[in-house]
Coordinates of N, CA and C in Angstrom, one line a residue:
X1 N -32.0 120.2 221.0 CA -31.8 120.1 219.7 C -30.7 119.5 219.0
X2 N -31.2 118.3 218.5 CA -29.9 117.4 218.4 C -29.1 118.3 217.2
X3 N -27.7 118.0 217.0 CA -27.0 118.4 215.8 C -26.0 117.3 215.6
X4 N -26.0 117.2 214.2 CA -25.1 115.6 214.1 C -24.7 115.9 212.7
X5 N -24.2 114.5 212.4 CA -23.7 114.0 210.6 C -24.2 113.2 210.4
X6 N -24.9 112.8 209.3 CA -25.2 111.6 208.6 C -24.2 111.5 207.2
X7 N -23.6 110.0 207.2 CA -22.8 109.7 205.8 C -24.0 109.0 205.0
X8 N -23.8 109.4 203.8 CA -24.9 109.1 202.7 C -23.8 108.1 201.8
X9 N -24.6 107.1 201.2 CA -24.1 106.2 200.0 C -25.1 105.7 199.3
X10 N -24.9 105.2 198.2 CA -25.8 104.5 197.4 C -26.4 103.2 198.3
X11 N -28.0 102.9 198.4 CA -28.2 101.8 199.0 C -28.2 100.6 198.3
X12 N -27.8 100.5 197.1 CA -27.4 99.2 196.1 C -26.1 98.9 196.0
X13 N -25.2 100.0 195.7 CA -23.6 99.1 195.7 C -22.9 100.1 196.4
X14 N -23.4 100.8 197.3 CA -22.5 101.4 198.8 C -21.6 102.7 198.2
X15 N -21.8 103.0 196.8 CA -21.1 104.3 196.4 C -21.2 105.4 197.3
X16 N -20.1 105.8 197.6 CA -20.1 107.3 198.8 C -20.9 108.5 198.0
X17 N -22.0 109.4 198.7 CA -22.4 110.3 197.9 C -22.5 111.5 198.8
X18 N -21.3 111.5 200.1 CA -21.2 112.8 200.7 C -21.7 112.7 202.0
X19 N -21.9 113.8 202.8 CA -22.6 114.1 204.1 C -23.6 114.7 204.0
X20 N -23.7 114.7 205.5 CA -25.1 115.7 205.7 C -25.2 116.1 207.3
X21 N -24.6 117.5 207.2 CA -24.6 118.0 208.6 C -26.1 118.5 208.9
X22 N -26.9 118.3 210.0 CA -27.9 118.6 210.4 C -28.1 119.1 211.9
X23 N -29.2 119.7 211.9 CA -29.9 120.2 213.3 C -31.4 120.2 213.1
X24 N -32.1 120.0 214.3 CA -33.5 119.8 214.5 C -34.0 119.9 215.7
X25 N -35.6 120.2 215.9 CA -35.9 120.1 217.0 C -37.4 120.2 216.6
X26 N -38.3 120.3 218.0 CA -39.7 120.7 217.7 C -39.7 122.2 218.1
X27 N -40.9 122.7 217.2 CA -40.9 124.3 217.5 C -42.3 124.3 217.8
X28 N -42.6 125.9 217.4 CA -44.1 126.5 217.9 C -45.0 125.8 216.6
X29 N -44.4 125.5 215.4 CA -45.2 125.1 214.4 C -45.3 123.5 214.5
X30 N -44.4 122.7 215.3 CA -44.3 121.5 215.1 C -43.2 121.0 215.3
X31 N -42.4 121.0 213.9 CA -40.9 120.3 213.9 C -40.1 120.9 212.8
X32 N -39.1 121.4 213.2 CA -37.9 121.8 212.2 C -36.7 121.2 212.2
X33 N -36.2 121.1 210.3 CA -34.8 119.9 210.1 C -34.3 121.1 209.2
X34 N -33.0 121.5 209.7 CA -32.1 122.1 208.6 C -30.8 121.4 208.5
X35 N -30.4 121.4 207.1 CA -29.2 120.9 206.9 C -28.6 121.1 205.8
X36 N -27.3 120.8 205.8 CA -26.3 121.0 204.4 C -25.7 119.8 204.3
X37 N -25.3 119.8 202.9 CA -24.9 118.2 202.3 C -23.8 118.7 201.5
X38 N -22.3 118.1 201.8 CA -21.6 118.3 200.6 C -20.9 116.5 200.2
X39 N -20.4 116.8 199.1 CA -20.1 115.6 197.9 C -18.9 114.9 198.8
X40 N -18.6 113.7 198.5 CA -17.6 113.3 198.7 C -16.1 113.7 198.8
X41 N -16.2 115.0 197.8 CA -14.5 115.7 197.4 C -14.7 116.8 198.7
X42 N -16.2 116.6 199.4 CA -16.0 118.1 200.4 C -16.7 119.3 199.9
X43 N -17.0 119.4 198.6 CA -17.9 120.7 198.1 C -19.3 120.4 198.2
X44 N -19.5 121.8 198.6 CA -21.2 122.0 199.0 C -22.1 121.6 197.8
X45 N -22.7 120.5 198.2 CA -23.7 120.1 197.2 C -25.1 120.3 197.3
X46 N -25.6 120.8 198.4 CA -26.9 121.1 198.6 C -27.6 121.8 200.0
X47 N -28.5 121.6 200.3 CA -29.2 122.3 201.5 C -30.7 122.2 201.9
X48 N -31.4 121.9 203.0 CA -32.8 121.6 203.3 C -33.2 122.5 204.3
X49 N -34.4 122.6 204.3 CA -35.3 123.3 205.3 C -36.6 123.0 205.4
X50 N -36.8 121.9 206.5 CA -38.3 121.6 206.3 C -39.0 121.9 207.7
X51 N -39.9 122.4 207.4 CA -41.0 122.3 208.7 C -42.0 121.6 208.5
X52 N -42.5 121.2 209.8 CA -44.0 120.2 209.7 C -44.6 120.9 210.5
X53 N -46.1 120.7 210.5 CA -46.9 121.1 211.8 C -47.2 120.1 212.5
X54 N -48.3 120.4 213.6 CA -47.5 119.1 214.2 C -48.7 117.6 214.3
X55 N -49.3 117.7 213.0 CA -49.8 116.5 212.5 C -48.9 116.0 211.3
X56 N -47.7 116.5 211.3 CA -46.5 116.0 210.5 C -46.7 116.3 208.8
X57 N -47.6 117.3 208.7 CA -47.6 117.9 207.4 C -47.0 118.9 206.6
X58 N -46.3 118.8 205.8 CA -45.0 119.8 205.2 C -45.6 121.2 205.3
X59 N -45.3 122.0 206.1 CA -45.8 123.5 206.4 C -44.8 124.1 205.3
X60 N -43.6 123.9 205.0 CA -42.5 124.4 204.2 C -41.7 123.9 204.0
X61 N -41.1 123.3 202.6 CA -40.1 122.6 201.9 C -39.1 123.6 201.5
X62 N -37.6 123.7 201.3 CA -37.0 124.5 200.6 C -35.8 123.5 200.5
X63 N -35.6 123.4 199.3 CA -34.4 122.2 199.1 C -33.5 122.9 197.6
X64 N -32.4 122.7 198.0 CA -31.3 123.1 196.9 C -30.5 121.6 196.6
X65 N -30.0 121.4 195.4 CA -29.2 120.4 194.9 C -28.2 120.8 193.5
X66 N -27.1 121.5 194.0 CA -26.3 122.0 193.3 C -26.9 123.1 192.5
X67 N -27.5 123.6 191.3 CA -28.2 125.0 191.3 C -29.6 124.9 191.0
X68 N -30.2 123.6 191.4 CA -31.4 123.3 191.3 C -32.1 123.9 192.6
X69 N -33.5 124.6 192.6 CA -34.0 124.4 193.9 C -35.5 124.5 193.6
X70 N -36.0 123.9 195.0 CA -37.5 123.4 194.9 C -38.1 124.0 196.3
X71 N -39.2 124.5 196.1 CA -40.0 125.1 197.4 C -41.4 124.7 197.3
X72 N -41.6 124.0 198.3 CA -43.1 123.5 198.5 C -43.6 123.4 200.1
X73 N -45.1 122.9 199.7 CA -46.1 122.8 200.8 C -47.3 121.8 200.7
X74 N -47.9 121.4 201.5 CA -49.0 121.1 201.4 C -50.5 121.8 201.2
X75 N -50.5 122.0 199.8 CA -51.6 122.6 199.5 C -52.2 121.9 198.5
X76 N -53.5 121.4 198.5 CA -54.4 120.7 197.6 C -53.3 119.6 197.0
X77 N -53.4 118.7 198.2 CA -52.4 117.8 198.3 C -50.7 118.5 198.4
X78 N -50.1 118.2 197.4 CA -48.7 118.7 197.5 C -48.5 119.7 196.7
X79 N -48.3 120.9 196.7 CA -47.7 121.8 195.5 C -46.2 122.4 195.6
X80 N -45.8 122.2 194.6 CA -44.2 122.8 194.5 C -44.0 124.0 193.4
X81 N -42.6 124.5 193.5 CA -42.3 125.5 192.3 C -40.7 125.1 192.3
X82 N -40.3 124.4 191.1 CA -39.0 124.1 190.8 C -38.5 125.1 190.2
X83 N -37.0 125.5 190.5 CA -36.5 126.5 189.3 C -34.9 125.9 188.9
X84 N -34.7 126.2 187.8 CA -33.5 125.9 187.1 C -32.2 126.4 187.4
X85 N -31.6 126.1 187.1 CA -30.0 126.7 187.1 C -30.1 128.1 187.1
X86 N -30.3 128.7 185.8 CA -30.1 129.9 185.4 C -31.2 130.6 186.4
X87 N -32.5 130.5 186.9 CA -33.3 131.1 187.5 C -34.4 132.1 186.8
X88 N -34.3 131.3 185.5 CA -35.2 132.5 184.4 C -36.5 131.5 184.5
X89 N -36.6 130.3 184.7 CA -38.0 129.6 184.5 C -38.1 128.8 185.7
X90 N -39.4 128.8 186.0 CA -39.8 127.7 186.9 C -41.0 127.2 187.3
X91 N -41.1 126.0 187.1 CA -42.1 125.1 186.8 C -42.9 124.9 188.3
X92 N -44.5 125.3 188.2 CA -45.2 124.5 189.4 C -45.6 123.4 189.0
X93 N -45.9 122.4 190.1 CA -46.2 120.9 190.3 C -47.3 120.8 191.5
X94 N -48.2 119.6 191.3 CA -48.9 119.6 191.8 C -49.5 117.9 192.1
X95 N -50.1 117.4 193.0 CA -50.0 116.0 193.0 C -50.8 115.6 194.4
X96 N -51.7 114.9 194.2 CA -52.5 114.5 195.4 C -51.6 113.1 196.2
X97 N -50.9 114.1 196.6 CA -49.8 113.3 197.9 C -49.8 113.9 199.0
X98 N -49.3 112.9 199.9 CA -49.0 113.4 201.5 C -47.9 114.1 201.7
X99 N -46.7 114.0 201.5 CA -45.8 114.5 201.7 C -44.7 114.4 200.6
X100 N -43.7 114.8 200.9 CA -42.2 115.1 200.0 C -41.2 114.0 200.6
X101 N -40.6 113.4 199.8 CA -39.6 112.2 199.8 C -38.0 112.7 199.0
X102 N -37.2 112.5 199.5 CA -35.7 112.4 198.6 C -34.7 111.9 199.6
X103 N -33.7 112.4 199.3 CA -32.6 111.5 199.5 C -32.0 111.8 201.5
X104 N -32.5 112.8 201.9 CA -32.2 113.4 203.1 C -32.6 112.4 204.2
X105 N -32.4 112.0 205.2 CA -32.9 111.5 206.3 C -34.1 111.9 207.0
X106 N -34.0 113.4 206.9 CA -35.1 114.0 207.5 C -36.7 113.6 206.7
X107 N -36.8 113.2 205.6 CA -37.8 112.6 205.0 C -38.5 111.5 205.5
X108 N -37.7 110.4 206.0 CA -38.2 109.1 206.8 C -38.8 109.5 208.2
X109 N -38.2 110.6 208.9 CA -38.6 111.2 210.2 C -39.7 112.0 209.9
X110 N -39.9 112.6 208.9 CA -41.3 113.3 208.4 C -42.1 112.3 207.8
X111 N -42.1 111.4 207.3 CA -42.9 110.6 206.8 C -43.8 109.4 208.5
X112 N -43.1 109.1 209.1 CA -43.2 108.4 210.5 C -44.0 109.7 211.2
X113 N -43.8 110.7 211.5 CA -44.7 111.7 211.9 C -45.9 112.0 211.6
X114 N -45.9 111.8 210.2 CA -47.1 112.0 209.6 C -47.9 110.8 209.9
X115 N -47.4 109.7 209.5 CA -48.2 108.4 209.5 C -48.6 108.1 210.9
X116 N -47.6 108.4 211.7 CA -47.4 107.2 213.2 C -48.4 106.1 213.0
X117 N -47.9 104.9 212.7 CA -48.5 103.8 212.5 C -48.6 103.3 213.8
X118 N -50.0 102.7 214.6 CA -50.2 102.2 215.7 C -49.3 100.5 215.8
X119 N -48.9 100.2 216.8 CA -48.3 98.6 217.1 C -49.7 97.9 216.8
X120 N -49.0 96.7 215.6 CA -49.9 95.7 215.6 C -51.0 96.3 214.8
X121 N -51.4 97.2 214.3 CA -52.4 97.8 213.1 C -52.1 97.4 211.7
X122 N -50.9 96.7 211.6 CA -50.9 96.6 210.1 C -49.9 97.9 209.1
X123 N -49.8 97.8 207.9 CA -49.4 98.7 207.1 C -50.1 100.1 206.9
X124 N -49.6 101.6 206.7 CA -49.9 102.5 206.2 C -49.5 102.9 205.0
X125 N -50.5 103.2 204.1 CA -50.2 103.5 203.0 C -49.8 105.0 202.7
X126 N -49.0 105.4 202.2 CA -48.7 106.9 201.6 C -48.3 106.9 200.2
X127 N -48.5 107.9 199.5 CA -48.2 108.8 198.5 C -47.2 109.8 198.7
X128 N -46.1 109.9 197.8 CA -45.2 110.9 198.0 C -44.7 111.3 197.0
X129 N -44.2 112.3 196.8 CA -43.4 113.0 195.8 C -41.8 113.2 196.3
X130 N -41.1 112.5 195.1 CA -39.7 112.4 195.5 C -39.0 113.4 194.5
X131 N -38.4 114.2 195.1 CA -37.6 114.8 194.2 C -35.9 114.2 194.4
X132 N -35.8 113.7 193.1 CA -34.3 113.1 192.9 C -33.4 113.9 192.5
X133 N -32.0 113.6 192.8 CA -30.9 114.4 192.9 C -30.2 113.8 191.7
X134 N -29.4 114.8 191.0 CA -28.8 116.4 191.5 C -29.9 117.0 190.7
X135 N -31.2 116.9 189.8 CA -31.8 117.7 189.0 C -33.2 117.9 189.8
X136 N -33.4 117.3 190.7 CA -34.6 117.8 191.7 C -35.8 117.6 190.8
X137 N -35.9 116.3 190.0 CA -36.9 115.9 188.9 C -37.7 115.6 190.1
X138 N -39.4 116.0 189.9 CA -40.4 115.3 190.9 C -41.0 114.0 190.1
X139 N -40.7 112.9 191.2 CA -41.5 111.7 191.0 C -42.3 111.4 192.1
X140 N -43.8 110.8 191.5 CA -44.5 109.9 192.5 C -44.5 108.6 192.7
X141 N -44.0 108.6 194.4 CA -44.3 106.8 194.6 C -45.0 106.5 195.7
X142 N -45.3 105.8 195.5 CA -46.2 105.0 197.0 C -45.6 103.9 198.0
X143 N -45.7 104.2 199.3 CA -44.9 103.3 200.2 C -45.9 102.8 201.4
X144 N -45.7 101.5 201.9 CA -46.5 101.0 203.0 C -45.4 101.0 204.4
X145 N -45.6 101.7 205.1 CA -45.3 101.5 206.9 C -45.6 101.2 207.6
X146 N -45.0 99.6 208.1 CA -45.7 98.9 209.1 C -44.7 99.2 210.1
X147 N -45.1 99.4 211.6 CA -44.6 99.3 212.9 C -44.3 98.2 213.2
X148 N -42.7 97.9 213.0 CA -42.4 96.3 213.8 C -42.4 96.2 215.1
X149 N -42.1 97.0 215.5 CA -41.7 97.2 217.2 C -41.0 98.2 218.0
X150 N -40.9 98.4 219.1 CA -40.1 99.7 219.7 C -39.8 98.9 221.0
X151 N -38.1 99.6 221.0 CA -37.4 99.0 222.1 C -37.2 100.3 222.7
X152 N -37.0 100.1 224.4 CA -36.5 101.3 225.2 C -35.0 100.5 225.6
X153 N -34.1 101.8 225.7 CA -32.8 101.8 225.8 C -32.1 102.5 226.9
X154 N -31.1 102.3 227.8 CA -30.9 103.3 228.4 C -29.6 104.0 227.5
X155 N -29.7 105.2 228.0 CA -28.8 106.4 227.2 C -27.5 106.5 227.8
X156 N -27.3 105.6 229.0 CA -26.0 105.9 229.7 C -24.7 105.7 228.9
X157 N -24.8 105.3 227.6 CA -23.6 105.2 226.8 C -22.9 106.3 225.9
X158 N -24.0 107.3 225.8 CA -23.7 108.5 224.7 C -24.7 108.2 223.4
X159 N -23.9 108.8 222.8 CA -24.7 108.7 221.7 C -24.4 108.2 220.6
X160 N -25.2 107.9 219.6 CA -25.2 106.5 218.4 C -24.2 106.8 217.4
X161 N -24.0 105.9 216.5 CA -22.8 105.8 215.3 C -21.7 105.8 215.7
X162 N -20.8 106.0 215.0 CA -19.7 105.6 215.0 C -18.6 106.7 215.7
X163 N -19.4 108.1 215.4 CA -18.3 109.4 215.7 C -18.4 109.6 217.2
X164 N -18.7 111.1 217.6 CA -18.6 111.6 218.8 C -20.0 111.6 219.0
X165 N -20.5 110.6 220.2 CA -21.8 111.4 220.3 C -22.1 112.0 221.7
X166 N -23.4 112.5 221.7 CA -23.5 113.4 223.0 C -24.2 111.9 224.0
X167 N -23.8 112.8 225.6 CA -24.3 111.8 226.5 C -25.7 112.0 227.0
X168 N -25.7 111.8 228.3 CA -27.2 111.9 228.7 C -28.3 110.8 229.4
X169 N -28.5 110.2 230.3 CA -28.9 109.3 230.8 C -30.6 108.7 230.9
X170 N -31.0 109.9 230.0 CA -32.6 109.7 229.9 C -32.8 108.5 228.9
X171 N -33.6 107.7 229.3 CA -33.9 106.1 228.2 C -34.3 106.3 226.9
X172 N -34.0 105.9 225.8 CA -34.2 106.3 224.5 C -34.8 104.9 223.6
X173 N -36.2 105.4 223.2 CA -37.1 104.4 222.3 C -36.6 104.4 220.9
X174 N -36.5 103.0 220.6 CA -36.5 103.3 219.0 C -37.5 102.5 218.7
X175 N -37.4 102.9 217.5 CA -38.7 102.5 216.6 C -38.6 101.6 215.1
X176 N -38.5 100.7 215.1 CA -38.3 99.9 213.7 C -39.5 99.7 213.1
X177 N -39.6 100.1 211.8 CA -40.9 100.5 210.8 C -39.9 99.5 209.4
X178 N -41.0 98.8 208.7 CA -40.6 98.2 207.2 C -41.2 99.3 206.3
X179 N -40.5 99.4 205.4 CA -40.9 100.6 204.8 C -41.1 99.5 203.5
X180 N -42.1 99.2 202.4 CA -42.4 98.6 201.0 C -42.6 99.4 200.1
X181 N -41.8 99.3 199.0 CA -42.1 100.3 197.9 C -43.2 99.6 197.2
X182 N -44.1 100.0 197.1 CA -45.6 99.5 196.3 C -45.0 99.5 194.6
X183 N -44.3 100.2 193.8 CA -43.7 99.7 192.6 C -42.7 99.1 192.4
X184 N -41.7 98.6 193.3 CA -40.9 97.5 192.9 C -41.1 96.4 194.0
X185 N -41.9 96.6 194.6 CA -41.8 95.3 195.6 C -41.0 95.2 196.5
X186 N -39.8 95.8 196.8 CA -38.9 95.6 197.6 C -38.9 96.5 198.9
X187 N -38.6 96.1 200.1 CA -39.0 96.2 201.5 C -37.7 96.6 202.1
X188 N -37.5 97.5 203.1 CA -36.3 97.6 203.6 C -36.9 98.2 205.1
X189 N -35.8 98.0 206.1 CA -36.3 98.3 207.6 C -35.5 99.8 208.1
X190 N -36.1 100.7 208.9 CA -35.7 101.6 209.1 C -35.7 101.8 210.9
X191 N -34.8 102.2 211.2 CA -34.9 102.5 213.1 C -34.7 103.9 213.1
X192 N -35.9 104.3 213.9 CA -35.8 105.9 214.2 C -35.7 106.3 215.9
X193 N -35.4 107.0 216.4 CA -35.2 107.8 217.8 C -35.5 108.7 218.0
X194 N -37.0 109.2 218.3 CA -37.2 110.5 218.2 C -37.0 111.2 216.8
X195 N -36.3 112.1 216.7 CA -36.0 113.0 215.4 C -34.8 112.6 215.1
X196 N -34.0 111.4 215.3 CA -32.8 110.9 214.8 C -32.8 110.0 214.1
X197 N -32.4 109.4 212.4 CA -32.3 108.5 211.8 C -31.2 107.4 212.6
X198 N -31.5 106.2 213.3 CA -30.7 105.5 213.5 C -29.7 104.6 212.7
X199 N -30.8 104.3 211.6 CA -30.3 103.3 210.8 C -31.5 103.2 209.5
X200 N -30.8 103.4 208.5 CA -31.6 103.1 207.2 C -30.7 102.9 205.8
X201 N -31.2 102.4 205.0 CA -30.7 102.0 203.8 C -29.9 103.0 203.0
X202 N -28.5 103.5 203.1 CA -27.8 104.7 202.1 C -27.8 105.3 203.5
X203 N -27.9 105.5 204.8 CA -27.7 106.4 205.7 C -26.8 105.5 207.1
X204 N -26.1 106.3 207.2 CA -25.1 106.1 208.5 C -24.9 107.0 209.7
X205 N -25.3 107.2 210.7 CA -25.5 108.2 211.7 C -23.9 108.4 212.3
X206 N -23.0 109.1 212.4 CA -21.5 109.2 212.3 C -21.5 110.2 213.8
X207 N -22.2 111.4 213.8 CA -22.1 111.8 215.1 C -23.5 112.3 215.7
X208 N -23.6 112.7 216.8 CA -24.6 113.2 217.4 C -24.1 114.1 218.5
X209 N -24.4 115.4 218.8 CA -24.1 115.9 220.0 C -24.8 115.7 221.1
X210 N -26.3 115.5 220.8 CA -26.8 115.5 221.9 C -28.0 114.7 221.8
X211 N -28.8 113.8 223.0 CA -29.6 113.0 222.4 C -31.2 113.2 221.5
X212 N -31.9 112.6 220.9 CA -32.5 113.0 220.1 C -33.9 113.8 220.7
X213 N -34.7 114.5 220.1 CA -35.8 115.3 221.0 C -36.7 114.2 220.8
X214 N -37.6 114.5 221.7 CA -39.0 113.5 222.3 C -40.0 114.1 221.0
X215 N -40.4 113.3 220.1 CA -41.7 113.6 219.5 C -42.6 112.5 219.1
X216 N -43.9 112.6 219.0 CA -44.7 111.7 218.6 C -44.4 111.1 217.3
X217 N -44.1 109.6 217.1 CA -43.8 108.8 215.9 C -44.8 107.8 216.3
X218 N -45.6 107.4 217.6 CA -46.6 106.4 217.3 C -47.5 106.9 217.9
X219 N -49.0 106.4 216.9 CA -50.4 106.6 217.0 C -50.8 106.2 218.5

């Protein structure tokens, strides 16, 4: 069960956005990721609880940012309820999409588990509902994920990132994906190992206290 810490920053200008402390693990339903985020000044800013089934579909999403809250799941596409800070008004939404996305690195892992693109098979298109912070406003976006390659490394040297990492001698397979935004035409690369993001725009793995869990990310 990996536990660790990501630092988050604006992928365009590098502005610090805070930190996310997380733990995740495969479970009876598929995979679960829970985290809490803090602002650059250390104040608590939100939380995430995401459970996927064994096919990578979102069974349950609970997302908090400031005083806003979203609960969602895969139902007739994806369905969610967004609650305002007063708690007096709740708006239900639905979209013909495959999954959710947002600022947390968890969403990169979730999309990879959902798509599982095969080596050499070309890109796989996916429609996502993104909840933008700090108001968790929903926005639909389309991406194409392409598996660029996979490499296996010895894990003798401990954890990844710049902080204290967990040890372990098991081999670590790193998958590199190109992600193309179909609205802007921009492309970026993410590197995933099991259920941990090693690198992605706006994300740095700072601490990892144990090796990533082995999950299926390649079809």
